[in-house]
Amino acid sequence: MLTPSRQFTFLVRIVALLIFFFTAITVTTGFSVKSSVPVVTCSSTANNNNHDIKNERRVFVGGLRQVGEEDDKEADVETKLQLDLERRYGPISNVFVLRKTSAKPYAFVDFVHAASAQQAIQAYSSSPGATDVNINNNNNATDANNKDEGGQENFPLYREIKAAKTIVPHKRIKSLQRKTLTQSDFNTKHEIATSSTTLLHVQKSHVHRVMSFLEFHNIKVTGHYVCGGVAIVGVQEEEDGLQSFLQKLEPRIPIFQCAIQKMYNVNPTQMVLEEGEEETAYQKVAQLLKKLKENTTTTTRVRFNTFPSSIAQELISYLEHNYPQLLHLLAPTSCTHILHAVKIPTTLRNSHLWCMGMDQVTTAASDSSQKIENNNLICRAQSKLQEAYARYNYALPDATNGLIAVDCGAAPGGWTQFLAMTVQCKRIYSIDPGELDPIIFNTHHGDERVVQHLQIKVEDAMSEILQLEKECGGNQKSPMVDIWVSDMCLHQMSEQVDLMLQAKEVGIIGEGTFFVLTLKCNMGHSREAFDEQVATQCDRLLSLGNSGGVVRDLQTIHLFSNRGGERTILGYLT
């Protein structure tokens, strides 16, 4: 006799076994647990459990007979298709035919019953393309389509029937977006190739700065594209115009030359569109060399200037195999001409755009890729103030009695040195708890040392500056301080503006004071996010005080000397 607890355990095991066997029978026979109706399975439902009943009744009919292959009209093809499928598999609720210019038409057919759709699919999927598939009283699937009602041989009405696959809407949208972006990418690069006279090889981090700078100086930029860690910027300028422009800039903004790694002078009329495995571009290079050889009587030496740089070796190998008679023209040094070739990859039709041009070397031409070195800088940050002054065209105020400046966050002294040596201020208050480079203190204005180092915080230094200026008699001029600069790294960007406004409130700076502030973005990762944060602080300065704000002639510049998350704002206090 079993105890009650053992009886309960025995019953639980019996129930579990029954559930297991019932589930196994249901899976193997294809019967539903709820309705005992056979479950029709197909490739579409097997791959996507979310198909509704309508999708189970829908089939794809491919390879429809085109109008013109027979005497059919468009409406006749649809009608014949519906009549044929209804006769073979069962009633149809809808036929939707799509016609393409580059391929045979196809259709989506909705049967009334899912079983009819599955019968049509299985008839074609069991032996694709075969001629001995027996369906509906031994009517062959292919032969039956090749005969009309009179038994005459005919073009097939259709060639395949498959399950209609549901395309998830967001995937379709992404596909369209990719196609749109692909075409847009090709259009941008084609515009660069067909309208640029010079291509600039620029650091990726500097591309927008270079474009903005060129456009500010009325040099037309045709576009840009990024390739790995670099970018190519297209420029439309008269011959030698851009080169002379850059040479004039070099003494004022030497760091601009560092942003441009190479220049390629190209001729838009010599652009080549190369598709697949063609060698059209290489043939074009050979033609340019032949033409140069025929048109010159003096000794000619040609150097390749290519992007990517590996193309130069590929061109040499091509000439060795196909045009060995031109190899004597090539020379890496002491060249008389430079052949520029830039390969622009596109995502459209596996094609490439090639920009080419031939330049004659002149003794006045400078190497655009040379690096500018300045060993007189105390620190890298000094180039920020140097560039800011050069680009803003700062107008010095009346400096009869000398200018007074405040440098916030001065250590190690790069900005202070620029103010002392270039701007020639008579007195500079360099505020920083850190140490300054000893060379800073060698500058004198008359018998007085120019730099006074205040090793305290800026907010604490304001009262001391007021006292020192009172002792020097500087408190009698307005504004007391002519120049306020700051390159401090603070926790919040707004603190940079707060300190300047505080100095204005206590009377250290005022109307006419020129300011240069580096706003350092500590939040976000994109150029747009940084620009938005800086714009907020600029709006703040323009909205305070009177209707015109507390500043005038405000300008925001992403200097070449700035890091990616830095922006420099310049202007005058009102």
XYZ file of C-alpha atoms in Angstrom:
574
model
C 0.000 0.000 0.000
C 1.467 3.349 -1.108
C 1.523 6.224 1.311
C -0.345 9.408 0.282
C 2.934 11.244 -0.453
C 4.180 8.444 -2.728
C 0.788 8.301 -4.467
C 1.075 12.024 -5.235
C 4.624 11.619 -6.581
C 3.511 8.717 -8.783
C 0.621 10.753 -10.244
C 2.923 13.692 -11.015
C 5.281 11.422 -12.944
C 2.382 9.882 -14.904
C 1.105 13.352 -15.892
C 4.608 14.452 -16.950
C 5.012 11.384 -19.166
C 1.620 11.971 -20.793
C 2.512 15.593 -21.563
C 5.852 14.491 -23.047
C 4.297 11.864 -25.352
C 1.461 14.160 -26.408
C 3.935 16.935 -27.304
C 6.104 14.534 -29.309
C 3.089 13.268 -31.274
C 1.977 16.841 -32.017
C 5.413 17.879 -33.362
C 5.941 14.790 -35.551
C 2.445 14.749 -37.087
C 2.140 18.518 -37.579
C -1.172 18.812 -35.667
C -1.965 21.835 -33.548
C -2.641 21.319 -29.839
C -5.551 23.732 -29.854
C -7.473 22.861 -33.003
C -6.221 19.495 -34.340
C -6.032 21.145 -37.794
C -2.939 20.312 -39.886
C -0.351 23.111 -39.684
C 0.923 24.076 -43.139
C 4.633 24.964 -43.059
C 6.626 26.748 -45.745
C 9.974 28.459 -46.084
C 8.587 31.870 -45.265
C 6.857 30.766 -42.061
C 9.813 28.637 -41.026
C 12.123 31.635 -41.184
C 9.762 34.140 -39.622
C 7.289 33.133 -36.905
C 5.608 36.518 -37.126
C 4.042 35.926 -40.570
C 0.297 36.415 -40.493
C -2.279 34.298 -42.329
C -2.182 36.575 -45.365
C 1.534 35.927 -45.839
C 0.897 32.172 -45.716
C -1.552 32.583 -48.621
C 0.789 34.759 -50.711
C 3.246 33.467 -53.336
C 5.840 35.070 -55.571
C 5.523 34.332 -59.306
C 8.679 35.165 -61.259
C 9.676 35.389 -64.896
C 6.321 36.580 -66.237
C 5.877 36.750 -69.960
C 6.637 40.260 -71.208
C 4.353 42.218 -73.488
C 5.724 41.858 -77.006
C 6.850 38.234 -76.664
C 3.323 37.281 -77.648
C 0.268 39.227 -78.708
C -0.734 39.712 -75.087
C -1.585 43.076 -73.636
C -0.654 43.927 -70.066
C -4.165 43.158 -68.830
C -4.150 39.837 -70.719
C -1.024 38.664 -68.862
C -2.625 39.377 -65.491
C -5.883 37.709 -66.486
C -4.188 34.626 -67.932
C -1.998 34.322 -64.849
C -5.009 34.391 -62.522
C -7.008 31.920 -64.636
C -4.062 29.529 -64.914
C -3.270 29.501 -61.196
C -6.935 29.204 -60.181
C -7.389 26.239 -62.526
C -4.383 24.459 -61.037
C -4.366 25.325 -57.342
C -7.559 27.026 -56.237
C -9.344 30.396 -55.931
C -7.309 33.637 -55.869
C -8.222 36.853 -54.071
C -5.654 39.234 -55.567
C -2.961 39.467 -58.265
C -0.384 42.282 -58.161
C 2.008 42.488 -61.152
C 5.205 44.569 -61.120
C 6.983 45.409 -64.353
C 10.688 46.287 -64.504
C 12.713 47.783 -67.343
C 15.856 45.762 -66.580
C 14.284 42.383 -65.759
C 11.231 40.262 -66.474
C 8.004 41.243 -64.697
C 6.960 39.392 -61.573
C 3.812 39.132 -59.481
C 2.522 38.562 -55.976
C -0.551 36.338 -55.847
C -2.846 35.941 -52.823
C -4.756 32.637 -52.698
C -7.976 32.298 -50.734
C -6.653 29.215 -48.934
C -3.168 28.718 -47.524
C -3.194 25.091 -48.706
C -3.489 26.268 -52.336
C -0.443 28.492 -51.917
C 1.581 25.662 -50.405
C 0.574 23.310 -53.222
C 1.814 25.810 -55.827
C 5.092 26.348 -53.962
C 5.753 22.639 -53.505
C 5.055 21.910 -57.162
C 7.949 24.143 -58.195
C 10.294 23.699 -55.251
C 10.278 19.878 -55.356
C 12.164 19.850 -58.672
C 13.093 23.336 -59.925
C 13.283 23.585 -63.683
C 12.326 19.928 -64.204
C 9.878 18.837 -66.878
C 8.426 15.754 -65.209
C 6.714 17.192 -62.128
C 3.165 15.813 -62.143
C 0.462 18.050 -60.728
C -3.253 18.301 -61.389
C -3.943 15.281 -63.554
C -0.349 14.909 -64.758
C -0.155 18.374 -66.341
C 3.550 19.228 -66.421
C 4.466 22.440 -64.550
C 6.645 23.745 -67.337
C 4.973 22.246 -70.379
C 1.576 23.410 -69.229
C 2.795 26.968 -69.105
C 4.285 26.662 -72.562
C 0.926 25.842 -74.149
C -2.136 27.970 -74.506
C -5.667 26.583 -74.435
C -5.399 25.451 -78.042
C -2.326 23.362 -77.326
C 0.030 25.664 -79.338
C 3.652 26.031 -78.185
C 4.086 29.401 -76.555
C 6.436 31.537 -74.474
C 6.125 30.486 -70.804
C 3.524 32.468 -68.929
C 5.713 32.259 -65.804
C 8.885 30.459 -64.810
C 8.869 30.071 -61.022
C 6.661 30.111 -57.954
C 8.148 30.683 -54.513
C 7.005 31.665 -51.063
C 6.605 35.415 -50.712
C 9.164 36.671 -48.224
C 8.246 39.560 -46.005
C 10.788 42.384 -46.002
C 10.825 44.160 -42.667
C 9.989 47.841 -43.348
C 12.999 49.302 -41.506
C 15.342 47.065 -43.534
C 13.768 48.343 -46.745
C 14.193 51.920 -45.544
C 17.837 51.301 -44.680
C 18.395 49.805 -48.114
C 16.933 52.904 -49.771
C 19.008 55.115 -47.517
C 22.153 53.232 -48.496
C 21.348 53.671 -52.180
C 20.695 57.378 -51.648
C 23.935 57.814 -49.715
C 25.851 55.871 -52.357
C 24.562 58.126 -55.131
C 25.172 61.232 -53.022
C 28.737 60.096 -52.296
C 29.408 59.600 -56.000
C 27.900 62.995 -56.896
C 30.057 64.764 -54.296
C 33.250 63.120 -55.503
C 32.346 63.662 -59.153
C 31.848 67.373 -58.437
C 35.281 67.502 -56.800
C 36.905 65.697 -59.731
C 35.299 67.802 -62.466
C 35.631 71.274 -60.930
C 38.778 71.298 -58.764
C 42.085 72.734 -59.897
C 43.891 71.804 -56.676
C 43.384 68.952 -54.225
C 44.654 69.386 -50.671
C 45.771 66.399 -48.603
C 44.625 67.449 -45.115
C 44.617 65.885 -41.669
C 41.156 64.504 -40.959
C 40.934 66.453 -37.697
C 41.635 69.725 -39.545
C 39.438 69.348 -42.619
C 36.578 71.602 -41.481
C 39.030 74.192 -40.165
C 40.864 74.306 -43.485
C 37.630 74.609 -45.474
C 36.294 77.372 -43.222
C 39.574 79.282 -43.448
C 39.745 79.077 -47.247
C 36.117 80.141 -47.676
C 36.707 83.085 -45.314
C 39.431 84.238 -47.726
C 37.082 83.839 -50.739
C 38.764 80.705 -52.080
C 36.141 78.392 -53.566
C 35.964 74.938 -51.987
C 34.354 72.344 -54.267
C 33.919 69.666 -51.588
C 35.788 67.126 -49.513
C 35.845 63.425 -48.711
C 37.467 61.400 -45.951
C 39.759 58.470 -46.704
C 40.984 56.735 -43.572
C 42.733 59.192 -41.272
C 43.104 61.888 -43.914
C 40.826 63.987 -46.086
C 40.998 65.410 -49.596
C 39.676 68.956 -50.062
C 38.920 70.235 -53.552
C 39.722 73.875 -54.372
C 38.940 75.894 -57.489
C 41.518 78.631 -57.931
C 43.494 80.206 -60.758
C 46.868 78.750 -61.632
C 49.441 79.398 -58.895
C 46.809 81.397 -57.004
C 46.507 79.040 -54.069
C 50.259 78.457 -53.901
C 51.003 82.184 -53.687
C 48.224 82.616 -51.115
C 49.783 79.960 -48.886
C 53.243 81.458 -49.268
C 51.958 84.837 -48.071
C 50.319 83.166 -45.077
C 53.435 81.323 -43.979
C 55.092 84.157 -41.986
C 51.830 85.047 -40.202
C 50.251 81.618 -39.632
C 52.998 79.017 -40.079
C 50.933 76.282 -38.452
C 48.416 76.446 -41.331
C 51.014 74.837 -43.570
C 51.263 71.937 -41.112
C 47.566 71.153 -41.597
C 48.143 70.661 -45.346
C 50.320 67.622 -45.887
C 50.408 67.723 -49.693
C 48.981 69.553 -52.685
C 47.970 68.084 -56.036
C 47.508 70.448 -58.975
C 45.049 68.805 -61.355
C 43.271 69.586 -64.597
C 39.487 68.930 -64.473
C 39.436 68.168 -68.213
C 41.765 65.203 -67.645
C 39.485 63.489 -65.130
C 39.074 59.750 -65.771
C 36.145 57.557 -64.696
C 37.447 54.006 -64.387
C 35.155 51.019 -63.859
C 35.980 47.464 -62.840
C 39.415 46.211 -63.861
C 40.015 48.803 -66.553
C 43.405 50.492 -66.881
C 42.087 53.726 -68.368
C 43.858 55.886 -65.787
C 47.237 54.230 -66.335
C 46.806 54.673 -70.083
C 46.054 58.350 -69.469
C 49.325 58.712 -67.541
C 51.203 57.142 -70.445
C 49.520 59.583 -72.851
C 50.557 62.567 -70.711
C 54.162 61.356 -70.654
C 54.154 60.793 -74.436
C 52.758 64.270 -75.030
C 55.380 65.817 -72.745
C 58.160 63.942 -74.546
C 56.928 65.104 -77.959
C 56.480 68.756 -76.968
C 59.792 69.342 -75.173
C 63.235 69.514 -76.702
C 65.199 69.846 -73.468
C 65.944 67.119 -70.942
C 62.782 66.176 -69.096
C 62.530 64.518 -65.693
C 59.145 63.657 -64.178
C 58.292 62.842 -60.574
C 54.992 61.234 -59.552
C 52.951 62.937 -56.825
C 50.120 60.498 -56.092
C 47.405 59.702 -53.603
C 47.485 57.102 -52.259
C 51.285 57.127 -52.395
C 51.388 53.421 -53.367
C 49.995 54.323 -56.793
C 53.383 55.721 -57.823
C 54.979 52.266 -57.719
C 51.994 50.744 -59.527
C 52.368 53.317 -62.316
C 56.074 52.551 -62.661
C 55.355 48.803 -62.902
C 52.687 49.442 -65.540
C 55.088 51.521 -67.627
C 57.816 48.870 -67.322
C 55.530 46.225 -68.837
C 53.712 48.330 -71.426
C 55.746 51.479 -72.195
C 59.419 50.785 -71.371
C 60.441 53.560 -73.772
C 59.015 56.131 -71.325
C 60.885 54.984 -68.215
C 63.858 57.274 -68.869
C 61.563 60.255 -68.216
C 61.038 59.302 -64.569
C 63.234 60.662 -61.783
C 62.468 60.973 -58.045
C 64.737 64.032 -57.613
C 65.964 66.967 -59.710
C 62.744 66.798 -61.703
C 61.560 69.331 -64.247
C 57.885 68.307 -64.076
C 55.512 66.794 -61.529
C 52.698 64.498 -62.629
C 49.861 64.569 -60.099
C 47.457 61.606 -59.901
C 44.762 61.210 -57.242
C 42.578 58.102 -57.138
C 39.152 58.804 -55.638
C 37.316 55.600 -54.662
C 33.537 55.575 -54.967
C 30.837 53.195 -53.775
C 28.922 53.325 -57.045
C 29.317 50.547 -59.622
C 32.769 49.591 -58.310
C 34.158 52.671 -60.029
C 37.021 55.079 -59.369
C 37.525 58.707 -60.300
C 41.022 59.827 -61.220
C 42.205 63.440 -61.094
C 45.397 64.239 -62.991
C 47.597 67.141 -63.919
C 51.124 68.001 -65.058
C 53.138 70.853 -63.507
C 56.426 72.363 -64.535
C 58.726 72.836 -61.559
C 59.967 76.370 -60.938
C 62.729 77.446 -58.591
C 60.281 79.704 -56.772
C 57.953 76.829 -55.957
C 58.078 75.659 -52.379
C 57.502 72.179 -51.082
C 53.957 72.187 -49.737
C 54.667 69.193 -47.549
C 57.572 70.681 -45.602
C 57.045 70.986 -41.857
C 57.334 74.331 -40.149
C 59.500 74.316 -37.067
C 59.758 77.122 -34.531
C 62.254 76.499 -31.784
C 61.564 79.858 -30.124
C 58.211 78.779 -28.675
C 58.136 78.078 -24.959
C 55.162 75.740 -25.406
C 52.778 74.564 -28.098
C 49.959 76.713 -26.703
C 51.864 79.861 -27.698
C 50.905 79.260 -31.324
C 47.221 79.676 -30.352
C 47.631 83.332 -29.420
C 49.938 83.930 -32.371
C 47.345 82.531 -34.775
C 44.437 84.295 -33.049
C 46.094 87.708 -33.471
C 46.961 87.007 -37.105
C 43.452 85.919 -38.041
C 41.470 88.513 -36.104
C 43.443 91.517 -37.402
C 43.506 93.040 -33.942
C 43.748 96.847 -34.028
C 46.082 98.046 -31.281
C 44.644 100.809 -29.104
C 46.550 103.975 -28.354
C 49.752 102.589 -26.892
C 51.540 105.873 -26.215
C 52.026 104.944 -22.586
C 52.277 101.189 -23.257
C 49.712 98.410 -23.012
C 48.758 96.498 -19.874
C 47.710 92.851 -20.150
C 46.488 90.039 -17.921
C 47.356 86.427 -18.780
C 45.221 83.916 -16.843
C 46.667 80.423 -16.479
C 49.992 81.686 -17.755
C 52.404 78.820 -16.926
C 54.777 77.947 -18.494
C 54.594 81.374 -20.141
C 53.969 80.973 -23.869
C 51.155 83.517 -24.073
C 53.008 85.909 -21.784
C 56.064 85.743 -24.039
C 53.950 86.578 -27.094
C 52.386 89.572 -25.309
C 55.809 90.793 -24.224
C 57.787 90.224 -27.426
C 55.228 90.625 -30.220
C 52.535 92.899 -28.770
C 55.199 94.686 -26.675
C 53.089 95.293 -23.594
C 54.738 97.428 -20.915
C 53.247 95.416 -18.061
C 51.829 91.893 -17.912
C 50.198 90.229 -14.923
C 50.818 86.513 -15.385
C 48.484 84.609 -13.071
C 49.212 80.954 -12.327
C 50.169 78.980 -9.207
C 52.671 77.108 -11.403
C 56.170 78.172 -12.386
C 57.019 80.298 -15.435
C 59.964 79.726 -17.739
C 62.870 81.892 -16.466
C 63.336 83.442 -19.912
C 60.026 85.237 -19.412
C 61.502 87.587 -16.824
C 64.269 88.884 -19.131
C 61.921 91.311 -20.899
C 62.008 94.949 -19.732
C 60.107 98.116 -20.588
C 62.587 100.844 -19.838
C 64.003 100.082 -16.412
C 60.988 98.067 -15.275
C 60.523 94.356 -15.704
C 57.475 93.645 -17.885
C 56.201 90.415 -16.311
C 54.798 90.244 -12.803
C 54.023 86.698 -11.738
C 51.074 86.277 -9.362
C 51.172 82.704 -8.060
C 47.572 82.628 -6.878
C 44.157 81.894 -8.336
C 42.604 84.374 -10.753
C 39.721 85.338 -8.458
C 42.220 86.056 -5.657
C 44.542 88.004 -7.954
C 41.982 90.646 -8.905
C 42.284 92.660 -5.701
C 46.084 92.500 -5.920
C 46.041 93.779 -9.513
C 43.847 96.701 -8.424
C 46.315 97.557 -5.646
C 49.382 97.267 -7.896
C 47.820 99.437 -10.593
C 46.867 102.024 -7.995
C 50.505 102.192 -6.890
C 51.641 102.582 -10.516
C 48.994 105.180 -11.313
C 47.317 102.850 -13.787
C 43.989 103.163 -12.012
C 43.574 106.604 -13.576
C 43.224 105.209 -17.136
C 40.128 103.527 -18.510
C 40.098 100.691 -19.069
C 42.754 99.842 -16.529
C 43.814 96.719 -18.504
C 43.963 96.759 -22.318
C 44.221 93.014 -23.017
C 42.695 90.034 -21.169
C 43.718 86.554 -22.330
C 43.079 83.125 -20.841
C 43.993 79.582 -21.851
C 42.974 77.973 -18.561
C 41.504 74.481 -18.366
C 38.511 74.740 -16.024
C 35.896 72.274 -14.829
C 33.099 74.180 -16.571
C 33.382 76.137 -19.794
C 31.173 78.868 -18.329
C 33.799 79.598 -15.631
C 36.055 81.120 -18.295
C 33.393 83.709 -19.087
C 32.483 84.148 -15.397
C 36.011 85.221 -14.468
C 36.173 87.785 -17.260
C 32.798 89.241 -16.237
C 33.966 89.351 -12.617
C 37.078 91.303 -13.667
C 34.840 93.711 -15.560
C 32.610 94.145 -12.532
C 35.503 95.079 -10.215
C 36.895 97.532 -12.776
C 40.053 95.788 -13.979
C 38.802 95.580 -17.561
C 36.134 97.598 -19.328
C 35.022 99.196 -22.577
C 37.628 98.677 -25.289
C 39.488 95.825 -23.577
C 40.471 93.190 -26.114
C 39.983 89.598 -24.951
C 41.041 86.153 -26.162
C 39.512 83.135 -24.403
C 40.070 79.450 -25.084
C 36.834 77.584 -24.378
C 37.650 73.954 -23.649
C 34.806 71.480 -24.069
C 34.737 68.776 -21.415
C 31.456 67.166 -22.504
C 30.428 65.457 -25.731
C 32.411 63.841 -28.506
C 31.325 65.535 -31.739
C 32.225 68.764 -33.468
C 28.561 69.774 -33.443
C 28.307 69.230 -29.679
C 31.379 71.388 -29.050
C 30.129 74.176 -31.321
C 26.759 74.170 -29.579
C 28.349 74.589 -26.139
C 30.502 77.479 -27.362
C 27.495 79.133 -29.022
C 25.693 79.067 -25.662
C 28.487 81.083 -24.029
C 28.640 83.522 -26.948
C 24.877 84.089 -26.757
C 25.307 84.750 -23.074
C 27.877 87.503 -23.716
C 25.724 89.040 -26.432
C 22.581 89.096 -24.284
C 23.967 90.510 -21.015
C 23.821 94.197 -20.119
C 22.314 96.464 -22.749
C 20.572 95.269 -25.876
C 23.944 94.837 -27.602
C 25.422 92.698 -24.816
C 28.743 93.242 -23.067
C 30.928 92.544 -26.127
C 31.297 93.690 -29.727
C 32.913 92.244 -32.840
C 32.729 88.791 -31.262
C 34.256 86.022 -33.350
C 34.540 82.271 -32.773
C 37.448 80.469 -34.448
C 38.500 76.838 -34.397
C 42.195 77.575 -34.680
C 44.578 75.163 -36.350
C 46.447 75.310 -33.039
C 43.344 74.289 -31.077
C 42.655 70.715 -30.142
C 39.483 69.055 -31.391
C 37.463 70.100 -28.327
C 38.766 73.673 -28.116
C 37.387 76.884 -29.595
C 38.802 80.406 -29.319
C 36.555 83.453 -28.940
C 37.851 87.000 -29.480
C 36.351 90.452 -29.286
C 36.113 93.715 -27.378
C 34.245 94.556 -24.194
C 31.663 97.317 -24.314
